[in-house]
PDB file of C-alpha atoms in Angstrom:
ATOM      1  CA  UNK A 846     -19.918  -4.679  12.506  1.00 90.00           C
ATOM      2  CA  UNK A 847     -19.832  -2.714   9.051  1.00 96.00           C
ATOM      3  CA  UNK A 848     -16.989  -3.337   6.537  1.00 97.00           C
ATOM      4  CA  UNK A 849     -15.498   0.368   6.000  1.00 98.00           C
ATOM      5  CA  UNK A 850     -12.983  -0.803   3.740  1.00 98.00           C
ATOM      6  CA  UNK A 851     -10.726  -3.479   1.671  1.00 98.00           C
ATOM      7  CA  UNK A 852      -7.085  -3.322   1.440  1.00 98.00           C
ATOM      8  CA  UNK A 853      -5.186  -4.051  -1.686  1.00 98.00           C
ATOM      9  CA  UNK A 854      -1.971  -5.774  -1.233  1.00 98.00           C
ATOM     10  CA  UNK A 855       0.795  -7.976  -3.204  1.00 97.00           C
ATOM     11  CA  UNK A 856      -0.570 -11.151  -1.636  1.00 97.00           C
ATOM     12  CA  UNK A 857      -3.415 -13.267  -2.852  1.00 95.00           C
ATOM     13  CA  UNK A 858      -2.936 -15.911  -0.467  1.00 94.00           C
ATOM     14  CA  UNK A 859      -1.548 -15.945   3.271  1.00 92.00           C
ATOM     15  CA  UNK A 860       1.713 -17.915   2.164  1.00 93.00           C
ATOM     16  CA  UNK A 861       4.604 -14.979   2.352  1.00 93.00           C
ATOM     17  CA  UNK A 862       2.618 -12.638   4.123  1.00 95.00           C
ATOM     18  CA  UNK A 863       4.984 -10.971   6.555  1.00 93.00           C
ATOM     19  CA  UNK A 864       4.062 -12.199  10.309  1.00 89.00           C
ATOM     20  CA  UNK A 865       3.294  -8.949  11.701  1.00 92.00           C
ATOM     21  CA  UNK A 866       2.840  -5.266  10.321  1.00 95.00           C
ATOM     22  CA  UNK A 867       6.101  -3.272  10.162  1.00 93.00           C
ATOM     23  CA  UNK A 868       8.362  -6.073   9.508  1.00 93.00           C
ATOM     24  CA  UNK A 869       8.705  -5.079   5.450  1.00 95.00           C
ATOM     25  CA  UNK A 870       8.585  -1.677   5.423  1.00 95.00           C
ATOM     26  CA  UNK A 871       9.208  -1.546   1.696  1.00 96.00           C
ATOM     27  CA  UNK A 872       5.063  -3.578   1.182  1.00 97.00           C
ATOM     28  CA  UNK A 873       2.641  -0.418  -0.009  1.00 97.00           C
ATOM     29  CA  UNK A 874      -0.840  -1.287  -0.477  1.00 98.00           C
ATOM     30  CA  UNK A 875      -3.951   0.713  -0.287  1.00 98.00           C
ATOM     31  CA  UNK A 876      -7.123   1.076   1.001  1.00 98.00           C
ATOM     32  CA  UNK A 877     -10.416   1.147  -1.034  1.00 98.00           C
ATOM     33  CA  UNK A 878     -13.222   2.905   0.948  1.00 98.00           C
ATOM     34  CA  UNK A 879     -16.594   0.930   0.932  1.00 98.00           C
ATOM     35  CA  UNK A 880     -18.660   3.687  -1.754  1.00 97.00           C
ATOM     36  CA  UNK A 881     -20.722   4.793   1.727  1.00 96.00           C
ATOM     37  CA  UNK A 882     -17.866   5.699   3.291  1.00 97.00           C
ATOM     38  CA  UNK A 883     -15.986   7.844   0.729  1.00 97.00           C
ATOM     39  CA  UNK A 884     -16.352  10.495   2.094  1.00 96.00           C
ATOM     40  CA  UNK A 885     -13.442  13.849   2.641  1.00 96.00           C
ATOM     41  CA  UNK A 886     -14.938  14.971   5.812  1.00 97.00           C
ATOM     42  CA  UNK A 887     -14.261  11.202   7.541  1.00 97.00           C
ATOM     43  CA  UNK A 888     -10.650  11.118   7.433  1.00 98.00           C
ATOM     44  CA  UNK A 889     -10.233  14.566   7.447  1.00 97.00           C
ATOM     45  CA  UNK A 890      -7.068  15.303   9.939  1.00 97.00           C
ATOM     46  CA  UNK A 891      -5.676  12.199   9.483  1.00 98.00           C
ATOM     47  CA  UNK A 892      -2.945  13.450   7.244  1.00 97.00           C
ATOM     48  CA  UNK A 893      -1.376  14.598  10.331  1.00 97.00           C
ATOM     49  CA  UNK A 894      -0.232  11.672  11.344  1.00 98.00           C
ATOM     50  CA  UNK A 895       2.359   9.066  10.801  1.00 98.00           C
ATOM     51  CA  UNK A 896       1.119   5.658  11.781  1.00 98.00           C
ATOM     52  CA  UNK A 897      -2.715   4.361  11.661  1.00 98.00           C
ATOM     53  CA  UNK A 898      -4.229   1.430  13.384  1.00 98.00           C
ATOM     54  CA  UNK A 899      -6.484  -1.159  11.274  1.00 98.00           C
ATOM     55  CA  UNK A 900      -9.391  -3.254  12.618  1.00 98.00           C
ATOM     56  CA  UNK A 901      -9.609  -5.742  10.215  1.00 98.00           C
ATOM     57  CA  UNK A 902     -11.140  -9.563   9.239  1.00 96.00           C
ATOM     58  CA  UNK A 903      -9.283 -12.815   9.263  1.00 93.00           C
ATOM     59  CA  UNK A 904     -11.856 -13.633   6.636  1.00 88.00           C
ATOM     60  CA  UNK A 905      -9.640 -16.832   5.509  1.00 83.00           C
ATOM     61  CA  UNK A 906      -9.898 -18.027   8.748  1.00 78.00           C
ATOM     62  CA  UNK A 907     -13.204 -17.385  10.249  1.00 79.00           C
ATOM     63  CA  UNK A 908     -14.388 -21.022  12.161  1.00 82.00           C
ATOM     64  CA  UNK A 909     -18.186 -22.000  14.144  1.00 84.00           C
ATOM     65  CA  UNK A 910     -15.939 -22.860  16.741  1.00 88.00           C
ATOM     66  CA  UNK A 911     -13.078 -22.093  18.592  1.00 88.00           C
ATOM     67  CA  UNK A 912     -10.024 -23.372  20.899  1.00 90.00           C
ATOM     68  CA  UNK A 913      -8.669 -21.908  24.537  1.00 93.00           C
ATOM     69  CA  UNK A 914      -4.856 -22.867  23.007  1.00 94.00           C
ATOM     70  CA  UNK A 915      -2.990 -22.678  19.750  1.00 89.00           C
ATOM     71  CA  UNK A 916       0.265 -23.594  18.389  1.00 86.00           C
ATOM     72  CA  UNK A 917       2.069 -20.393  17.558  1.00 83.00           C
ATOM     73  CA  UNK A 918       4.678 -21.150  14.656  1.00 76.00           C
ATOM     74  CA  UNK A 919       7.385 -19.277  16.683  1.00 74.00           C
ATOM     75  CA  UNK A 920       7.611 -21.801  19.110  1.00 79.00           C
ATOM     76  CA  UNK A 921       8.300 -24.902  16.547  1.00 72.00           C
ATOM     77  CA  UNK A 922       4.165 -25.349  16.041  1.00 73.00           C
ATOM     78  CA  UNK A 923       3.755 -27.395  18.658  1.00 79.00           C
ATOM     79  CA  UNK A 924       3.723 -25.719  22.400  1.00 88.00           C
ATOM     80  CA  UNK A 925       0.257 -25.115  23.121  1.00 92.00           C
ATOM     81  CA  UNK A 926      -0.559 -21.169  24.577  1.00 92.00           C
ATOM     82  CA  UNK A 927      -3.322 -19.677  25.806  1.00 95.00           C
ATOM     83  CA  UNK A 928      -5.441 -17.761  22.137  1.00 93.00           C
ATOM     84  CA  UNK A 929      -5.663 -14.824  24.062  1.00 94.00           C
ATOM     85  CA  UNK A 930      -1.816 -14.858  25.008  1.00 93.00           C
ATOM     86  CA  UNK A 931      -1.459 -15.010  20.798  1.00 90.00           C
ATOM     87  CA  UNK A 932      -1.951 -13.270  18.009  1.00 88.00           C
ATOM     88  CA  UNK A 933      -3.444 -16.542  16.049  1.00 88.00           C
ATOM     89  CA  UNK A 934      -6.164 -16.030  13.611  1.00 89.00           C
ATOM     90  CA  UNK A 935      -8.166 -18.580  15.017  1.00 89.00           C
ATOM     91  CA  UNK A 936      -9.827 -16.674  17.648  1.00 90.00           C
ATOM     92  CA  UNK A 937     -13.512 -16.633  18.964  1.00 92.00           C
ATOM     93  CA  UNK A 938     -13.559 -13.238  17.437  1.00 93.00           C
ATOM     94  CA  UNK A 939     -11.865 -13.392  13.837  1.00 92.00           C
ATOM     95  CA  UNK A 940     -10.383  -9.521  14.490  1.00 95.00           C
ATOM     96  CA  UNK A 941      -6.973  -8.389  13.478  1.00 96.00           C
ATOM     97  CA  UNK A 942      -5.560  -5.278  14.480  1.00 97.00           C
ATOM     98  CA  UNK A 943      -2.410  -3.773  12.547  1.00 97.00           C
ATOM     99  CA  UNK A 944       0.195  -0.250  13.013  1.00 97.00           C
ATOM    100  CA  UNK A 945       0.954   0.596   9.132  1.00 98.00           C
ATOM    101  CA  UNK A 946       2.663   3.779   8.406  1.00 98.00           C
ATOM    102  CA  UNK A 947       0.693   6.325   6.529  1.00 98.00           C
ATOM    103  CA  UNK A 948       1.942   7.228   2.799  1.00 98.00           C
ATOM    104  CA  UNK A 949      -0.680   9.603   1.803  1.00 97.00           C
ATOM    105  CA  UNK A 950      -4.026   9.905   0.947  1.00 98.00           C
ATOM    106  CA  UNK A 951      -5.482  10.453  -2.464  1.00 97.00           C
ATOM    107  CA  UNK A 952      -8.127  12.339  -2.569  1.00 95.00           C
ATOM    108  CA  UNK A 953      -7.882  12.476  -6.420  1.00 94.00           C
ATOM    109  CA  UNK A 954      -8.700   9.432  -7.065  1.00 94.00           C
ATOM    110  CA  UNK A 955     -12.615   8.387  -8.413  1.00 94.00           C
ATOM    111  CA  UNK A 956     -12.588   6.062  -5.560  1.00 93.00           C
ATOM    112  CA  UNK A 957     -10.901   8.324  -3.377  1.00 87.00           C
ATOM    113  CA  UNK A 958     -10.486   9.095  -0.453  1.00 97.00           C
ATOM    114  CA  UNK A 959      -7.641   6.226  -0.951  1.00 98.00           C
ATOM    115  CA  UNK A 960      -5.220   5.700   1.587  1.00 98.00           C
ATOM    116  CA  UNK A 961      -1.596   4.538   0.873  1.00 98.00           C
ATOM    117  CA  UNK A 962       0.076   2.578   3.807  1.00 98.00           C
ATOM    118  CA  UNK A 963       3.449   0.701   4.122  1.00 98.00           C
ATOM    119  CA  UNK A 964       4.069  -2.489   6.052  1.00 97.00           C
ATOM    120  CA  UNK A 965       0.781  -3.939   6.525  1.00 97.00           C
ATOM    121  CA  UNK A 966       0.824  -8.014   7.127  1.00 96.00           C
ATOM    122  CA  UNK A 967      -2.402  -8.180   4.914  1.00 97.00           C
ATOM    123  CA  UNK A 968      -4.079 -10.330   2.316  1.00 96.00           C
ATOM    124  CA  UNK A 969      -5.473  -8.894  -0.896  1.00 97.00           C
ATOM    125  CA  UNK A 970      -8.667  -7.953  -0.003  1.00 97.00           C
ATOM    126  CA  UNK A 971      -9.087  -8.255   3.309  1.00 97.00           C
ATOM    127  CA  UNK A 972     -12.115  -6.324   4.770  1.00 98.00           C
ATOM    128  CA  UNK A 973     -11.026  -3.288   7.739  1.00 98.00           C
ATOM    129  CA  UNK A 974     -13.463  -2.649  10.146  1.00 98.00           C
ATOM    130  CA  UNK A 975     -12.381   0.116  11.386  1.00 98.00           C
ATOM    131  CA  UNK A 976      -9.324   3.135  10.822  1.00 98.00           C
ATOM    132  CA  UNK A 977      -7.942   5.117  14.224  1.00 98.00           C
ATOM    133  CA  UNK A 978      -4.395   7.243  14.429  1.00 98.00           C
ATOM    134  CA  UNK A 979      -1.786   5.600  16.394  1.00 98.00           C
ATOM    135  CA  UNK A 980      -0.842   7.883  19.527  1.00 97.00           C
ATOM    136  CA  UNK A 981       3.034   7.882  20.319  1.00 95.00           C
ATOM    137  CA  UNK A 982       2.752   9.306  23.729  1.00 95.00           C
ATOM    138  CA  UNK A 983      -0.122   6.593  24.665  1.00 96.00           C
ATOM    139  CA  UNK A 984       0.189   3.340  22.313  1.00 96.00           C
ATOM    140  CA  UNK A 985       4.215   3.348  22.419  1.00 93.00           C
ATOM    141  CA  UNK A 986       5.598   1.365  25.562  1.00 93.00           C
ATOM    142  CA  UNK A 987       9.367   0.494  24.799  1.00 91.00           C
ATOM    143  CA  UNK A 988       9.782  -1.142  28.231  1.00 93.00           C
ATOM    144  CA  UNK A 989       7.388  -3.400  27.892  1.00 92.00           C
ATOM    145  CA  UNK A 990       7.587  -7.293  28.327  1.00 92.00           C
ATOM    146  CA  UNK A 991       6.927  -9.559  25.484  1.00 88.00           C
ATOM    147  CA  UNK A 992       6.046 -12.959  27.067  1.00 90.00           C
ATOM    148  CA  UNK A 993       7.074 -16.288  25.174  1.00 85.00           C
ATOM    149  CA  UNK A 994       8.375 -13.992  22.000  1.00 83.00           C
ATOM    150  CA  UNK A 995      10.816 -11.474  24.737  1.00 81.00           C
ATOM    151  CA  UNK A 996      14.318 -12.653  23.161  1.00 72.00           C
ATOM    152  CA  UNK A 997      13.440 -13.790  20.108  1.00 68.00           C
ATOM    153  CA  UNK A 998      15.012 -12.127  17.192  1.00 67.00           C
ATOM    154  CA  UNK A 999      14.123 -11.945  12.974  1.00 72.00           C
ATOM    155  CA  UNK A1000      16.969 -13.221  11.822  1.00 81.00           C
ATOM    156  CA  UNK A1001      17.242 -12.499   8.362  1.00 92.00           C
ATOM    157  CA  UNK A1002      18.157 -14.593   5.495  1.00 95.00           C
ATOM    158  CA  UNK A1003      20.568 -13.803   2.497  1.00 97.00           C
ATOM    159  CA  UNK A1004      18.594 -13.335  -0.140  1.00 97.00           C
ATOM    160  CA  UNK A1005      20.510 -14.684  -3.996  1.00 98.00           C
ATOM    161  CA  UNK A1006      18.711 -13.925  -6.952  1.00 97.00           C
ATOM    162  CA  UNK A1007      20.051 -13.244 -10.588  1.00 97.00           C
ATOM    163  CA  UNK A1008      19.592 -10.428 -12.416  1.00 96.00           C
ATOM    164  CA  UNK A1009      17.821 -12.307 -14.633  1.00 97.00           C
ATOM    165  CA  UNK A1010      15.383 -12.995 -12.704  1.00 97.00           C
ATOM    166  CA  UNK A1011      14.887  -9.852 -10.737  1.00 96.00           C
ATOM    167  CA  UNK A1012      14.189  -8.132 -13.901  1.00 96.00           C
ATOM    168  CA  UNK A1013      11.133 -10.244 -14.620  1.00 97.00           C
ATOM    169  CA  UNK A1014      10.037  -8.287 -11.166  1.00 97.00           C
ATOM    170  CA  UNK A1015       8.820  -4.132 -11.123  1.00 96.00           C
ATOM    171  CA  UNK A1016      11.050  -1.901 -10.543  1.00 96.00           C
ATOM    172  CA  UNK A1017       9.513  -0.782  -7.773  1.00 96.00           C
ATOM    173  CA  UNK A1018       8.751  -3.812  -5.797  1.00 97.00           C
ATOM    174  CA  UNK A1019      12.057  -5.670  -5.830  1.00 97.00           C
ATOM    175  CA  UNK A1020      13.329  -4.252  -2.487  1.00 97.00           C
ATOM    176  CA  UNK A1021       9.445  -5.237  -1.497  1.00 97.00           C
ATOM    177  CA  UNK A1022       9.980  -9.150  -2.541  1.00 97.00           C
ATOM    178  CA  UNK A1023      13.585  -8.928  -1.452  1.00 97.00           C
ATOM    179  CA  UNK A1024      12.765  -7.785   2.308  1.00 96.00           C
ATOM    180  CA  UNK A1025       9.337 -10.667   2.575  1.00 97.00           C
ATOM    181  CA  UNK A1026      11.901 -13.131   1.199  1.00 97.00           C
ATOM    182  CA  UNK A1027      14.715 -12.375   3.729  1.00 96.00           C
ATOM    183  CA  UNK A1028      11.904 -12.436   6.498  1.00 93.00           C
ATOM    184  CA  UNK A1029      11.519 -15.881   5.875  1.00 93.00           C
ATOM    185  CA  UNK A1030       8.209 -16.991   4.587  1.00 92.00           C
ATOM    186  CA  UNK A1031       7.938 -20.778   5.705  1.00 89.00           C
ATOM    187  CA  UNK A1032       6.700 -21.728   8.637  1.00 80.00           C
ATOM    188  CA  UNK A1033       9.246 -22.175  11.747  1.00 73.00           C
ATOM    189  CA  UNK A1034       8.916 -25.389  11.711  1.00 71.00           C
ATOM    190  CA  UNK A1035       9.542 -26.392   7.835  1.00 75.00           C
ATOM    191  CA  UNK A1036      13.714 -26.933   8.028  1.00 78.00           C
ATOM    192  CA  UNK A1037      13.951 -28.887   4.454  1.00 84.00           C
ATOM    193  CA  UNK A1038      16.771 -27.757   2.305  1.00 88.00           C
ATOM    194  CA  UNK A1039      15.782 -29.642  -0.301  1.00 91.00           C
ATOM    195  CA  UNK A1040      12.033 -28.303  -0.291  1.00 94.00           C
ATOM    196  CA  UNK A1041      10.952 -25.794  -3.429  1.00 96.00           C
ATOM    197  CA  UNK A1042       8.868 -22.726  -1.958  1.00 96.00           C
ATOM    198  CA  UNK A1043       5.888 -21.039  -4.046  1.00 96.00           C
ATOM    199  CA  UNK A1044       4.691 -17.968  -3.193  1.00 95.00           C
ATOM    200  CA  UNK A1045       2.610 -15.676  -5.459  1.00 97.00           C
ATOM    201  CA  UNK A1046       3.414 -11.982  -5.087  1.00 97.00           C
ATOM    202  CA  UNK A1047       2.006  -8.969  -6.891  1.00 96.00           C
ATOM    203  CA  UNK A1048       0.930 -11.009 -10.196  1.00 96.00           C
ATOM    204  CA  UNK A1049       3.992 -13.622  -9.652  1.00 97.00           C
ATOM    205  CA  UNK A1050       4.873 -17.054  -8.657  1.00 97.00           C
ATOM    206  CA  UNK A1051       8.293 -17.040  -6.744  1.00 98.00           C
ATOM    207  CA  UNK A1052      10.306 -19.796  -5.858  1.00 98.00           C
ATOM    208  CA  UNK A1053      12.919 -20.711  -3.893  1.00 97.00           C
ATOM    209  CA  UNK A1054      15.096 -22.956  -1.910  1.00 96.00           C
ATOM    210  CA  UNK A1055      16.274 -22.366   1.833  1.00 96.00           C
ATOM    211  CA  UNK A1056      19.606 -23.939   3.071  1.00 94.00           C
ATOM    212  CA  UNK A1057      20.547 -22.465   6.188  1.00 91.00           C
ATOM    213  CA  UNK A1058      20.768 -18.881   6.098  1.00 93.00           C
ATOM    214  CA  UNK A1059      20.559 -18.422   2.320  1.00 96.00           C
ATOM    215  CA  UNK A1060      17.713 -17.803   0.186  1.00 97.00           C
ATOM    216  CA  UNK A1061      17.506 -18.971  -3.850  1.00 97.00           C
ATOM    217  CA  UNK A1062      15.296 -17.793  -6.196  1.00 98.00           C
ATOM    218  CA  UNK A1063      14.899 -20.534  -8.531  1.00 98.00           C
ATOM    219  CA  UNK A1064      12.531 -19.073 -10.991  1.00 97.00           C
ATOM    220  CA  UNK A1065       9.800 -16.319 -11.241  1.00 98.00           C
ATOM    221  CA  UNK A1066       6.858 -16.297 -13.773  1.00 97.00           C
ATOM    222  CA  UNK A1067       3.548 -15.195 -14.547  1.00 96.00           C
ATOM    223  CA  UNK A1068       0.472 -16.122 -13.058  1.00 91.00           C
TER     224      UNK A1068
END
């Protein structure tokens, strides 16, 4: 397996990282072609379409060895399922796959081709394997069943931060920060009210409080 590509994204560690790729629609990143593989003629086409699939590395969590059954946060952390009935990191194979919506792609750029992509559920960095056009007609099944998750709804949270403090934040990614922070960052199972957050996000430390369904910001600085 060759590594085709890194993504850049808002997120230098996995703490706020939204749980799956479409949830914040409002995250843009790109992705930074390995120098062998900038090349036009390889994603020529590929404008075309609206939504891309990524093969990509859990490179924070590669292990030696592996387990048949995780603890998947959405069911309190700890009901044991099947790995392969998951989308856990911790796999045999440390392979994520990802739909992100297609932005545009640079070609411009002195590293181009670049693509730009919204919604991906990536760390900074993170290594793609592999880039393939998602298919409506084929890779689209509305009826389909969704096992232990079929019922279970993102609730959002309320979301309170001054103005003071939103203007420490770009322009342009404070509906970004405000959509990962209504998605609920912690883990399922962390309930404390009392508990302050951190979560670094494009250059920043946020944190925050949770009571219930509300959100504070407490304070954003500088990394």
């Amino acid at each position: 397996m060759k590594v085709i590509a890194h993504i850049e994204t808002d997120f230098n560690t996995k703490f706020g990282v939204p749980r799956q790729s479409g949830v914040v629609p409002e995250l843009v990143s790109r992705i930074i072609f390995e120098p062998e593989y900038r090349v036009h003629d390889a994603v020529r086409g590929l404008e075309g379409f609206s939504y891309i699939w990524l093969l990509w590395c859990f490179s924070q969590s590669i292990r030696e060895d592996w387990s048949p059954t995780v603890r998947p946060p959405r069911l309190g952390g700890n009901t044991r399922m099947g790995v392969f009935a998951t989308r856990s990191p911790f796999r045999p194979n440390p392979i994520g796959l990802s739909s992100v919506k297609l932005i545009k792609i640079d070609f411009d750029s002195p590293d181009g081709p670049v693509l730009y992509v919204a919604g991906a559920d990536l760390m900074n960095g993170t290594p793609i394997y592999d880039i393939k056009p998602y298919l409506p007609f084929t890779d689209s099944h509305p009826e389909a069943k969704a096992g232990f998750t079929q019922g279970m709804v993102n609730e959002l949270l309320e979301v309170h931060i001054t103005e003071e403090l939103q203007a420490l934040v770009p322009e342009e990614k404070r509906e970004a920060l405000r959509q990962v922070l209504a998605a609920d960052p912690r883990p399922h199972y962390q309930q404390d009210s009392t508990r302050i957050y951190g979560m670094e996000f494009s250059g920043l430390e946020i944190k925050f409080t949770v009571d219930l369904n509300d959100l504070w910001v407490k304070s954003i600085s500088k990394i």
